[in-house]
Amino acid sequence: MPRFLPLLDVPEGDLFDALSRIGPVLLRNSSLPLPNNSYVLLDENVPSELDHIIHWLDEGAEKVILPLASAKEVIGLIPQERLIILLDAVSVSAVSDKVRNAVSGVLLKTLEIDLDLISSVSNFFSKSAIFVQVDSPGLPSIRNIRSLLQAGANLVLPSSQLTLDISSATHLNIADVFLAPITSDRADGLFPTVVSTATGHSLGLVYSSIESVRESIITGRGVYQSRKHGLWRKGETSGSTQEVVSIRLDCDSDSLEFKVIQHGSGFCHLERQSCFGEASGLPLLEKTLRARFESAPAGSYTKRLFNDPELLRSKIMEEADELCRAKTGYDVAFEAADLIYFALTKCTAHGVGIADIERSLDKKAKRVTRRAGHAKPQWSVPKQAPSHPPTMTPIESDAPIRMRTTALAGISKEERALLLCRPVLKSDEMIEKVKPIVSEVQVGGDAALLEFTFKFDKAKLSSTCVFPPYSKESMEIHSDVKGAIDQAYSNIKKFHAAQIDGSTLKVETMPGVVCSRFSRPISRVGLYIPGGTAILPSTALMLGIPAQVAGCKEIVFATPPRSDGSISPEVMYVAHLVGASAILKAGGAQAIAAMAYGTETVPKVDKIFGPGNQWVTAAKMLVQNDTDALVSIDMPAGPSEVLVIADHTANAAFVAADLLSQAEHGIDSQVVLVAVNLTPDHLEQIENEVDKQARALSRVDIVRQSVAKSIIVQATSVEEAIEYSNDYAPEHLIMHLENAPDKVQRIINAGSVFVGPFTPESCGDYASGTNHTLPTNGYARQFSGVNTLSFQKHITSQEITSDGLKRLGPIVATLADCEGLQAHANAVRIRLGTMKA
């Protein structure tokens, strides 16, 4: 709490520097930048619009002082602790309880020091700081200042009445004013003084006198009072000098705190930083890193951290990711410490200390404005790279690539449940992260979409969409690829066209009552095609063909553009084949939002399909629950997965290849082998094949991670294996079984089934004809994979004759009466009444 408040017009010069050491300063000229620990006075002569007030607070002003009329307009809009009202003696009575409870202080302007008035004001504003500004050319005495303090008020003194020299008839020395309330309970009249670093870590206990404090305030150097040797100017002989950051009185005004920047070997005469022992925690880390920055050997890991920005960036990103993944309190603390270590390493390399960080934190804490939606992704959403895999933990390259093995026989219900578990998908957390992106696109439309595309996909675009007719140049692809796409298109279209429900179902439920059901295509569909650096024409085929054969009027592709803003020609060619009505050049949550709400150029859709990373999945889940979007989605999604059931007939190389075809998707892919009475030798052959084939893959580092988390489940019979598979409900189920076709009828839960040794999952992914957009994470229990019916909806109708209503009407009226819905019953009875007439 300040003991007086100096009023300055210009925040500079020796007087200002000295005043800044002993408390807040009050500025009449509110130009920026604002110094630390400053109040801003906005009287009738200074504009006090809300935007200006908030701007000064955001820029670091501790408090603003406003006239009563202006204060009333901002109450509730700025925090109570940041607002002081400016009053004169007449206007005190006009203050309401609402105003009194919404401010943290009062600046009372009077013509003289009226202790009775000041005491009454202090009593009325019992929970607020009271400041008194006397509009008089006369100089108050130190006795006046003490009297005001006893009455619970602090004097406001203009800088024209203050000096660094000895007090006179026209000026008061600032140290005299600051020390006016101080008292000592010691016989020698000295004041206990705690000395600490700028970050609040104790260095030692010393004593001060009026003279030593005065010199410290004026010079900005650490000066204390030795009980034996008089004034002690710290470092005068040792070189371990101090710069004074602040000097504060305690609440009883009988002791002081000096915050200092300590130079040299340290504060203690034992040449260490603190009299209470060596530093610990952040101060120790800061000291250690500074020493290493100066003396680390050339070529050492530490020196490389300081000199190689990319290495240091990688370590910071790695530790941040590990902190996000930490689950227990111990792990969170451990990973946070690692992150702080590398973050402070970067700070040290740039000459930034803990005190600098804390000043920045203090400034952020003072901000009144909260970031608008468009700014949130910059701070709360990590950089979104649509095809970027999760961070991988290093595994020794010489270690065998092996799965974990468990037997079903004899395990408990709880252990079996654990075998069925996938990694926890923190959908709630991801939805919170994508909310700012979705909201920004909903509000900002094309402008926001283009901004996010530049930020996340590194493509600077002038337009959001490509519309037909598509240029031949945009679809130029190799003849072999074109032939493969054409054949895949033919197979997939043939299979999906056979699924069309074009018939009308009619049932006469009772004489004269005919109920019908017929299908109609969903008018507008959005198809998300993951991409960017990858080329995924297969997903475009799998989503575009059923939309085409179902008869959807608008088919909107969304796919991340390449860095030059173009779309891969393979995807462009498929868009041409399926008759896509628009191609949105965007990926991630922003693409989902654009299709869900529509923008100036992006058509709004009714249903969104397609796989994607966790950002895409979370955005789909978010928009489907927003009534403003009125959009549905195909299904929830998770990491890719395969379950292979293998018996004695299984070819070890085939089984290993099938497992690896999913394991290479990402480190969170799920790979399960259910081994039916396999001999140890047969099982070892499969494991050796997994290890050998994996090492030949370009994505071997990903495979090491996913295979290490995958499992071999040993079953004693085909029945037990299929029961386990039905409980697991895999996205892909591959059956390496004797007489495999005979076993398909037993499958209850699976996204897609691959029957026999010559049916690799890859064929379903690309060109056999079935769809590869399938439910994962166990959702095959209740969801189908994408199919033609996914792009259709069914409408029911009924037609009732008069004779039919005579039979059905009394039944309906009775049920409506039972439910107390009189109008429902009346709709029937009024018709029945006309028939009697």
XYZ file of C-alpha atoms in Angstrom, residues 255-822:
568
model
C 10.278 -2.752 8.854
C 11.234 -2.609 5.180
C 11.725 -4.812 2.167
C 14.370 -4.061 -0.454
C 14.091 -5.833 -3.788
C 17.408 -5.644 -5.589
C 19.407 -6.883 -8.529
C 22.525 -8.406 -6.964
C 25.827 -8.216 -8.829
C 29.134 -9.894 -8.160
C 29.644 -13.033 -6.078
C 26.434 -12.578 -4.106
C 24.887 -10.872 -1.104
C 26.452 -12.951 1.668
C 29.956 -12.293 2.985
C 30.628 -16.006 2.364
C 30.465 -15.174 -1.354
C 27.211 -16.926 -2.074
C 23.941 -15.492 -3.260
C 21.989 -15.700 0.005
C 22.784 -15.702 3.693
C 20.271 -18.546 4.024
C 22.194 -20.965 1.832
C 22.592 -21.638 -1.848
C 19.797 -20.857 -4.248
C 17.307 -23.538 -5.253
C 14.528 -23.970 -7.765
C 14.295 -21.429 -10.579
C 17.013 -19.084 -9.240
C 19.474 -21.987 -9.141
C 18.511 -23.068 -12.644
C 18.914 -19.517 -13.909
C 22.349 -19.235 -12.284
C 23.429 -22.615 -13.692
C 22.261 -21.835 -17.218
C 24.001 -18.466 -17.208
C 27.232 -20.161 -16.171
C 26.847 -22.800 -18.873
C 26.069 -20.169 -21.466
C 29.409 -18.529 -20.718
C 31.598 -21.615 -20.276
C 30.076 -24.692 -21.968
C 32.738 -26.427 -24.152
C 32.445 -25.919 -27.888
C 30.576 -28.795 -29.538
C 28.997 -29.978 -26.285
C 25.287 -30.740 -26.111
C 24.737 -27.715 -23.848
C 26.595 -25.395 -26.218
C 24.578 -26.744 -29.135
C 21.343 -25.990 -27.283
C 22.392 -22.355 -26.986
C 23.706 -22.064 -30.546
C 21.340 -24.292 -32.556
C 17.805 -22.793 -32.580
C 16.335 -25.809 -34.388
C 17.700 -28.280 -31.828
C 16.378 -26.185 -28.969
C 13.024 -25.769 -30.700
C 12.756 -29.547 -31.110
C 13.456 -30.113 -27.418
C 10.893 -27.506 -26.346
C 8.240 -29.034 -28.620
C 9.089 -32.551 -27.424
C 8.822 -31.609 -23.751
C 5.606 -29.641 -24.311
C 4.057 -32.687 -25.955
C 5.159 -34.963 -23.096
C 3.679 -32.538 -20.563
C 0.356 -32.602 -22.435
C 0.381 -36.396 -22.309
C 1.286 -36.665 -18.610
C -1.467 -38.208 -16.487
C -0.357 -38.362 -12.834
C 0.623 -35.449 -10.626
C 4.196 -36.776 -10.426
C 4.484 -37.037 -14.211
C 3.009 -33.567 -14.733
C 5.553 -32.046 -12.335
C 8.419 -34.003 -13.915
C 7.522 -33.051 -17.501
C 6.789 -29.429 -16.556
C 10.280 -29.191 -15.052
C 11.800 -30.477 -18.297
C 9.837 -27.958 -20.323
C 10.836 -25.083 -18.044
C 14.492 -26.144 -18.298
C 14.557 -25.866 -22.074
C 12.364 -22.759 -22.140
C 14.730 -21.011 -19.728
C 17.643 -22.170 -21.875
C 16.176 -20.177 -24.749
C 15.595 -17.209 -22.454
C 19.212 -17.325 -21.294
C 20.453 -17.426 -24.878
C 18.519 -14.222 -25.514
C 19.569 -12.457 -22.314
C 16.151 -12.886 -20.681
C 15.947 -13.658 -16.969
C 13.244 -14.838 -14.592
C 12.591 -11.256 -13.514
C 11.901 -10.337 -17.153
C 9.473 -13.248 -17.468
C 7.673 -12.239 -14.283
C 7.329 -8.663 -15.513
C 5.747 -10.001 -18.667
C 3.432 -12.227 -16.621
C 2.450 -9.252 -14.464
C 1.622 -7.253 -17.560
C -0.527 -10.060 -18.939
C -2.313 -10.344 -15.594
C -3.204 -6.648 -15.757
C -4.935 -6.932 -19.103
C -8.636 -6.150 -18.919
C -9.431 -7.100 -22.508
C -9.920 -10.786 -23.137
C -8.842 -12.065 -26.502
C -11.541 -12.158 -29.145
C -12.371 -15.442 -30.844
C -10.107 -14.755 -33.813
C -7.065 -14.457 -31.540
C -7.631 -17.590 -29.499
C -6.168 -20.116 -31.931
C -2.850 -18.289 -31.831
C -2.538 -18.897 -28.101
C -4.764 -21.785 -27.172
C -4.517 -24.022 -30.252
C -1.187 -25.653 -31.077
C -0.106 -25.424 -34.705
C -2.402 -27.651 -36.676
C -0.739 -29.748 -39.308
C -3.505 -31.890 -40.816
C -1.312 -34.851 -41.668
C 1.231 -34.484 -38.869
C 1.576 -37.702 -36.821
C 1.683 -37.682 -33.020
C 5.085 -37.192 -31.438
C 7.040 -40.421 -31.336
C 9.036 -41.688 -28.376
C 12.470 -42.959 -29.467
C 12.852 -46.766 -29.450
C 16.183 -48.480 -29.942
C 16.546 -49.360 -33.636
C 18.221 -52.688 -32.799
C 15.372 -53.828 -30.559
C 13.069 -56.493 -32.111
C 9.759 -55.121 -33.373
C 7.391 -57.187 -31.245
C 3.763 -57.231 -30.106
C 2.658 -58.064 -26.575
C 1.095 -61.499 -26.031
C -1.835 -62.436 -23.773
C -3.902 -65.620 -23.486
C -7.692 -65.396 -23.179
C -7.886 -68.585 -21.156
C -8.076 -67.957 -17.420
C -8.106 -64.141 -17.482
C -10.553 -62.198 -15.315
C -13.456 -60.111 -16.599
C -11.500 -56.956 -15.739
C -8.388 -58.150 -17.605
C -10.495 -59.036 -20.646
C -12.059 -55.559 -20.586
C -8.587 -54.017 -20.636
C -7.696 -56.062 -23.732
C -10.691 -54.521 -25.505
C -9.678 -50.948 -24.646
C -8.317 -48.445 -27.131
C -6.283 -45.396 -26.080
C -8.509 -42.805 -24.444
C -9.687 -40.234 -27.000
C -10.023 -36.926 -25.159
C -12.842 -35.683 -27.354
C -13.981 -33.063 -24.831
C -10.509 -31.488 -24.750
C -10.233 -31.489 -28.535
C -13.696 -29.973 -28.952
C -12.686 -27.108 -26.655
C -9.582 -26.557 -28.781
C -11.446 -26.453 -32.088
C -14.268 -24.219 -30.796
C -12.344 -20.975 -31.473
C -11.558 -22.064 -35.033
C -15.117 -23.143 -35.793
C -16.535 -19.982 -34.219
C -14.176 -17.741 -36.168
C -15.132 -19.305 -39.489
C -18.826 -19.152 -38.594
C -18.532 -15.415 -37.912
C -15.721 -14.368 -40.246
C -16.611 -16.453 -43.282
C -14.193 -16.437 -46.220
C -11.749 -14.018 -44.593
C -11.280 -16.286 -41.573
C -11.077 -19.370 -43.781
C -8.326 -17.861 -45.923
C -6.436 -16.758 -42.806
C -6.534 -20.253 -41.295
C -5.544 -21.857 -44.601
C -2.477 -19.633 -44.722
C -1.656 -20.344 -41.071
C -2.180 -24.104 -41.022
C -1.646 -25.199 -44.626
C 0.942 -22.529 -45.547
C -0.995 -21.661 -48.693
C -1.815 -18.029 -49.479
C -5.049 -18.110 -51.461
C -7.159 -15.465 -53.145
C -10.268 -17.668 -53.299
C -11.687 -20.479 -51.209
C -13.165 -22.809 -53.826
C -12.702 -24.268 -57.270
C -15.908 -24.688 -59.279
C -16.574 -26.762 -62.419
C -15.775 -27.044 -65.199
C -12.346 -28.120 -63.968
C -9.468 -27.331 -66.294
C -7.665 -30.173 -68.028
C -4.384 -28.843 -66.676
C -5.573 -29.343 -63.095
C -6.339 -33.037 -63.797
C -3.174 -34.108 -65.622
C -2.028 -37.428 -64.142
C 0.099 -40.382 -65.246
C -1.715 -42.797 -67.539
C -1.117 -45.737 -65.167
C -2.659 -43.821 -62.278
C -5.566 -42.738 -64.469
C -6.217 -46.331 -65.501
C -6.135 -47.501 -61.889
C -8.531 -44.762 -60.791
C -10.900 -45.552 -63.677
C -11.033 -49.246 -62.766
C -11.468 -48.491 -59.066
C -14.231 -46.027 -59.976
C -15.981 -48.703 -62.009
C -15.793 -51.341 -59.251
C -16.847 -49.022 -56.457
C -19.672 -47.495 -58.490
C -21.000 -50.926 -59.471
C -21.124 -52.084 -55.851
C -22.621 -48.866 -54.502
C -25.146 -48.508 -57.321
C -26.510 -51.927 -56.368
C -27.278 -50.550 -52.909
C -29.677 -47.828 -54.082
C -33.061 -48.038 -52.423
C -35.335 -46.856 -55.221
C -38.467 -48.753 -54.313
C -41.449 -47.536 -52.334
C -42.546 -49.705 -49.448
C -46.354 -49.900 -49.053
C -48.183 -51.685 -46.241
C -51.919 -51.687 -45.529
C -51.847 -51.915 -41.758
C -55.624 -52.239 -41.543
C -58.416 -51.823 -44.110
C -58.339 -48.278 -45.465
C -55.006 -47.375 -43.813
C -51.962 -47.489 -46.112
C -48.460 -46.602 -44.807
C -45.538 -45.984 -47.154
C -41.821 -45.373 -47.012
C -39.682 -44.009 -49.830
C -36.113 -42.739 -50.109
C -34.726 -39.401 -51.262
C -31.108 -38.302 -51.639
C -29.630 -35.853 -49.156
C -29.488 -32.675 -51.207
C -26.131 -31.197 -50.165
C -23.196 -33.241 -48.853
C -19.676 -32.254 -47.809
C -16.874 -34.764 -48.317
C -13.633 -34.268 -46.379
C -10.583 -35.609 -48.226
C -7.428 -35.571 -46.045
C -4.482 -34.315 -48.033
C -2.047 -31.455 -48.222
C 1.287 -33.174 -48.785
C -0.441 -36.579 -49.170
C -2.395 -37.742 -52.234
C -5.639 -39.505 -51.337
C -7.762 -40.099 -54.436
C -9.038 -43.315 -52.799
C -10.965 -41.375 -50.139
C -12.365 -39.084 -52.826
C -13.628 -42.174 -54.678
C -15.062 -43.813 -51.559
C -17.074 -40.715 -50.638
C -17.801 -39.199 -54.028
C -19.164 -42.315 -55.753
C -21.967 -43.166 -53.276
C -22.949 -39.481 -53.229
C -23.081 -39.531 -57.016
C -25.119 -42.738 -57.354
C -27.466 -41.650 -54.533
C -28.323 -38.539 -56.576
C -27.090 -35.782 -54.234
C -27.603 -32.420 -55.947
C -24.515 -30.735 -54.467
C -21.285 -32.589 -53.727
C -18.679 -30.395 -52.047
C -15.126 -31.720 -51.697
C -12.916 -30.225 -48.971
C -9.209 -30.952 -49.064
C -6.105 -29.085 -47.860
C -4.310 -27.318 -50.702
C -0.654 -27.760 -51.509
C 1.713 -24.932 -50.619
C 1.214 -23.339 -54.060
C -2.556 -23.297 -53.513
C -3.347 -26.087 -55.957
C -5.207 -29.357 -55.354
C -3.559 -32.676 -56.235
C -4.526 -33.572 -59.828
C -5.598 -37.079 -58.770
C -8.236 -35.627 -56.440
C -9.230 -33.130 -59.144
C -9.725 -35.993 -61.587
C -11.954 -37.889 -59.137
C -13.941 -34.692 -58.505
C -14.540 -34.538 -62.237
C -15.604 -38.204 -62.376
C -18.149 -37.941 -59.552
C -19.475 -34.534 -60.608
C -18.347 -32.531 -57.559
C -20.061 -29.143 -57.579
C -17.281 -27.378 -55.644
C -13.842 -28.083 -54.179
C -13.041 -26.230 -50.984
C -9.305 -25.579 -50.710
C -9.017 -25.978 -46.933
C -8.408 -28.651 -44.345
C -8.800 -29.194 -40.630
C -11.505 -27.814 -38.369
C -11.824 -24.703 -40.525
C -12.969 -26.753 -43.525
C -15.577 -28.583 -41.446
C -16.875 -25.254 -40.105
C -17.064 -23.725 -43.587
C -19.161 -26.611 -44.907
C -21.348 -26.745 -41.794
C -22.293 -23.045 -41.748
C -21.455 -21.948 -45.279
C -19.556 -18.771 -46.177
C -19.843 -16.145 -48.875
C -18.468 -18.647 -51.406
C -18.521 -22.076 -49.702
C -21.898 -23.839 -50.070
C -23.529 -24.971 -46.832
C -24.104 -28.730 -46.678
C -26.588 -30.947 -44.845
C -24.273 -33.832 -43.949
C -20.487 -34.137 -43.651
C -18.560 -37.296 -44.432
C -14.953 -38.338 -44.302
C -12.011 -39.346 -42.151
C -9.504 -36.933 -40.683
C -7.191 -36.241 -37.789
C -8.332 -35.388 -34.272
C -8.996 -31.742 -35.244
C -11.356 -32.796 -38.021
C -13.092 -35.389 -35.859
C -13.612 -32.929 -32.998
C -14.967 -30.275 -35.360
C -17.429 -32.757 -36.877
C -18.660 -33.737 -33.415
C -18.989 -30.069 -32.458
C -21.002 -28.880 -35.452
C -23.404 -31.821 -35.436
C -24.604 -30.686 -32.000
C -25.026 -27.038 -33.012
C -28.579 -26.179 -34.005
C -27.255 -23.168 -35.945
C -25.420 -25.561 -38.270
C -28.254 -28.082 -38.820
C -25.779 -30.626 -40.115
C -25.207 -34.310 -39.436
C -22.057 -36.417 -39.800
C -21.310 -39.926 -41.002
C -19.855 -41.390 -37.795
C -17.357 -40.764 -34.962
C -13.801 -41.664 -35.859
C -10.596 -42.752 -34.187
C -7.210 -44.236 -35.109
C -7.099 -46.921 -37.832
C -7.321 -50.511 -36.608
C -7.242 -54.116 -37.793
C -7.969 -57.428 -36.083
C -6.623 -60.572 -37.726
C -7.907 -64.015 -36.744
C -5.412 -66.711 -37.761
C -5.408 -70.483 -37.342
C -3.032 -73.275 -38.397
C -3.704 -72.613 -42.093
C -2.415 -69.032 -41.953
C 0.579 -67.973 -44.017
C 2.932 -66.177 -41.600
C 4.077 -63.655 -44.227
C 0.469 -62.837 -45.196
C -0.573 -62.301 -41.581
C 2.427 -60.068 -40.862
C 1.780 -58.000 -43.989
C -1.865 -57.501 -43.007
C -0.911 -56.351 -39.527
C 1.678 -53.907 -40.849
C -0.686 -52.450 -43.453
C -2.575 -50.808 -40.599
C 0.353 -50.309 -38.219
C 1.982 -47.895 -40.692
C -0.951 -45.432 -40.534
C 0.231 -43.857 -37.279
C 1.681 -44.585 -33.876
C -1.822 -44.725 -32.397
C -3.051 -47.341 -34.903
C -4.538 -50.470 -33.335
C -3.216 -53.875 -34.475
C -4.541 -57.092 -32.921
C -3.726 -60.701 -33.821
C -6.081 -63.322 -32.423
C -4.110 -66.576 -32.668
C -6.259 -69.724 -32.663
C -4.258 -72.599 -31.170
C -1.094 -71.531 -32.974
C 2.018 -73.501 -32.073
C 4.941 -71.568 -30.587
C 6.882 -72.124 -33.829
C 4.045 -70.786 -35.983
C 3.608 -67.769 -33.736
C 7.349 -67.115 -33.820
C 7.278 -67.234 -37.634
C 4.618 -64.510 -37.678
C 6.559 -62.356 -35.205
C 9.770 -62.764 -37.183
C 7.942 -61.776 -40.368
C 6.555 -58.670 -38.640
C 10.083 -57.693 -37.585
C 11.623 -58.411 -41.010
C 8.925 -56.737 -43.101
C 8.713 -53.720 -40.790
C 12.423 -52.973 -41.117
C 12.033 -52.765 -44.895
C 9.309 -50.107 -44.657
C 10.004 -46.391 -45.092
C 7.660 -45.718 -42.139
C 9.481 -48.146 -39.852
C 9.783 -45.560 -37.056
C 5.995 -45.250 -36.936
C 5.577 -49.023 -37.071
C 7.932 -49.500 -34.091
C 5.622 -47.350 -32.002
C 2.302 -48.853 -33.072
C 3.436 -52.486 -32.984
C 4.910 -52.032 -29.507
C 1.445 -50.997 -28.278
C -0.343 -53.801 -30.136
C -1.274 -57.252 -28.848
C -1.400 -60.937 -29.713
C -4.388 -62.605 -28.077
C -4.180 -66.403 -27.829
C -7.527 -68.179 -28.232
C -8.261 -71.874 -27.795
C -10.928 -72.109 -30.504
C -12.372 -70.297 -33.501
C -15.548 -69.698 -31.503
C -13.581 -68.009 -28.712
C -11.656 -65.914 -31.249
C -14.805 -64.709 -33.016
C -16.481 -63.933 -29.689
C -13.495 -61.772 -28.761
C -13.571 -60.068 -32.175
C -17.291 -59.308 -31.813
C -16.593 -57.729 -28.426
C -13.700 -55.709 -29.878
C -15.768 -54.599 -32.934
C -12.807 -53.820 -35.223
C -12.764 -51.426 -38.129
C -11.161 -54.108 -40.328
C -11.496 -57.851 -39.634
C -9.262 -60.243 -41.614
C -9.993 -63.984 -41.397
C -7.042 -66.316 -42.075
C -9.106 -69.376 -41.209
C -9.809 -72.784 -42.610
C -13.170 -72.600 -44.422
C -13.237 -68.867 -43.714
C -16.406 -68.140 -45.785
C -18.400 -70.440 -43.509
C -17.422 -68.324 -40.476
C -18.652 -64.958 -41.800
C -22.230 -65.578 -40.624
C -20.961 -65.557 -37.039
C -19.576 -62.015 -37.346
C -21.816 -59.525 -35.543
C -19.624 -56.430 -35.103
C -17.087 -55.256 -37.692
C -16.657 -52.371 -40.105
C -15.592 -54.555 -43.040
C -14.604 -58.239 -43.256
C -11.796 -59.655 -45.436
C -12.293 -63.373 -46.001
C -9.498 -65.819 -46.730
C -5.761 -65.678 -47.405
C -6.002 -63.799 -50.716
C -8.154 -60.919 -49.487
C -5.815 -58.247 -48.116
C -7.346 -55.240 -46.450
C -5.569 -53.033 -49.016
C -8.023 -54.159 -51.722
C -10.939 -52.827 -49.732
C -9.032 -49.597 -49.136
C -8.653 -48.937 -52.835
C -10.541 -50.781 -55.489
C -12.480 -53.980 -54.710
C -15.728 -52.030 -54.531
C -16.571 -51.836 -50.815
C -16.103 -48.603 -48.907
C -13.080 -47.871 -46.748
C -14.682 -45.162 -44.599
C -15.506 -47.335 -41.596
C -16.352 -47.016 -37.888
C -13.398 -47.257 -35.499
C -12.820 -47.269 -31.756
C -15.510 -49.920 -31.209
C -18.262 -47.943 -32.963
C -18.808 -50.897 -35.332
C -21.188 -52.105 -32.621
C -23.726 -49.467 -33.684
C -22.512 -47.805 -36.899
C -22.196 -49.016 -40.480
C -19.431 -47.978 -42.794
C -20.219 -45.345 -45.404
C -22.529 -46.732 -48.106
C -25.047 -45.481 -50.612
C -27.828 -45.423 -48.011
C -25.645 -43.045 -45.956
C -26.402 -40.440 -48.639
C -30.126 -41.113 -48.646
C -32.873 -40.473 -46.160
C -36.228 -42.198 -45.838
C -39.575 -40.438 -45.690
C -42.766 -42.097 -44.538
C -46.293 -41.278 -45.649
C -49.789 -42.511 -44.880
C -53.107 -42.315 -46.693
C -56.361 -43.080 -44.877
C -59.791 -43.453 -46.441
C -63.001 -42.425 -44.681
C -63.768 -46.056 -43.897
C -60.219 -46.456 -42.605
C -60.629 -43.455 -40.309
C -63.889 -44.903 -38.968
C -61.920 -47.949 -37.844
C -58.717 -46.204 -36.749
C -60.108 -42.896 -35.425
C -61.637 -44.168 -32.149
C -58.362 -45.898 -31.305
C -56.388 -42.672 -31.882
C -58.868 -40.546 -29.922
C -58.758 -42.961 -26.969
C -54.952 -42.829 -26.830
C -54.925 -39.026 -27.182
C -57.406 -38.743 -24.308
C -55.190 -41.028 -22.260
C -52.275 -38.659 -22.775
C -54.398 -35.564 -22.103
C -53.897 -34.116 -25.600
C -57.386 -32.850 -26.391
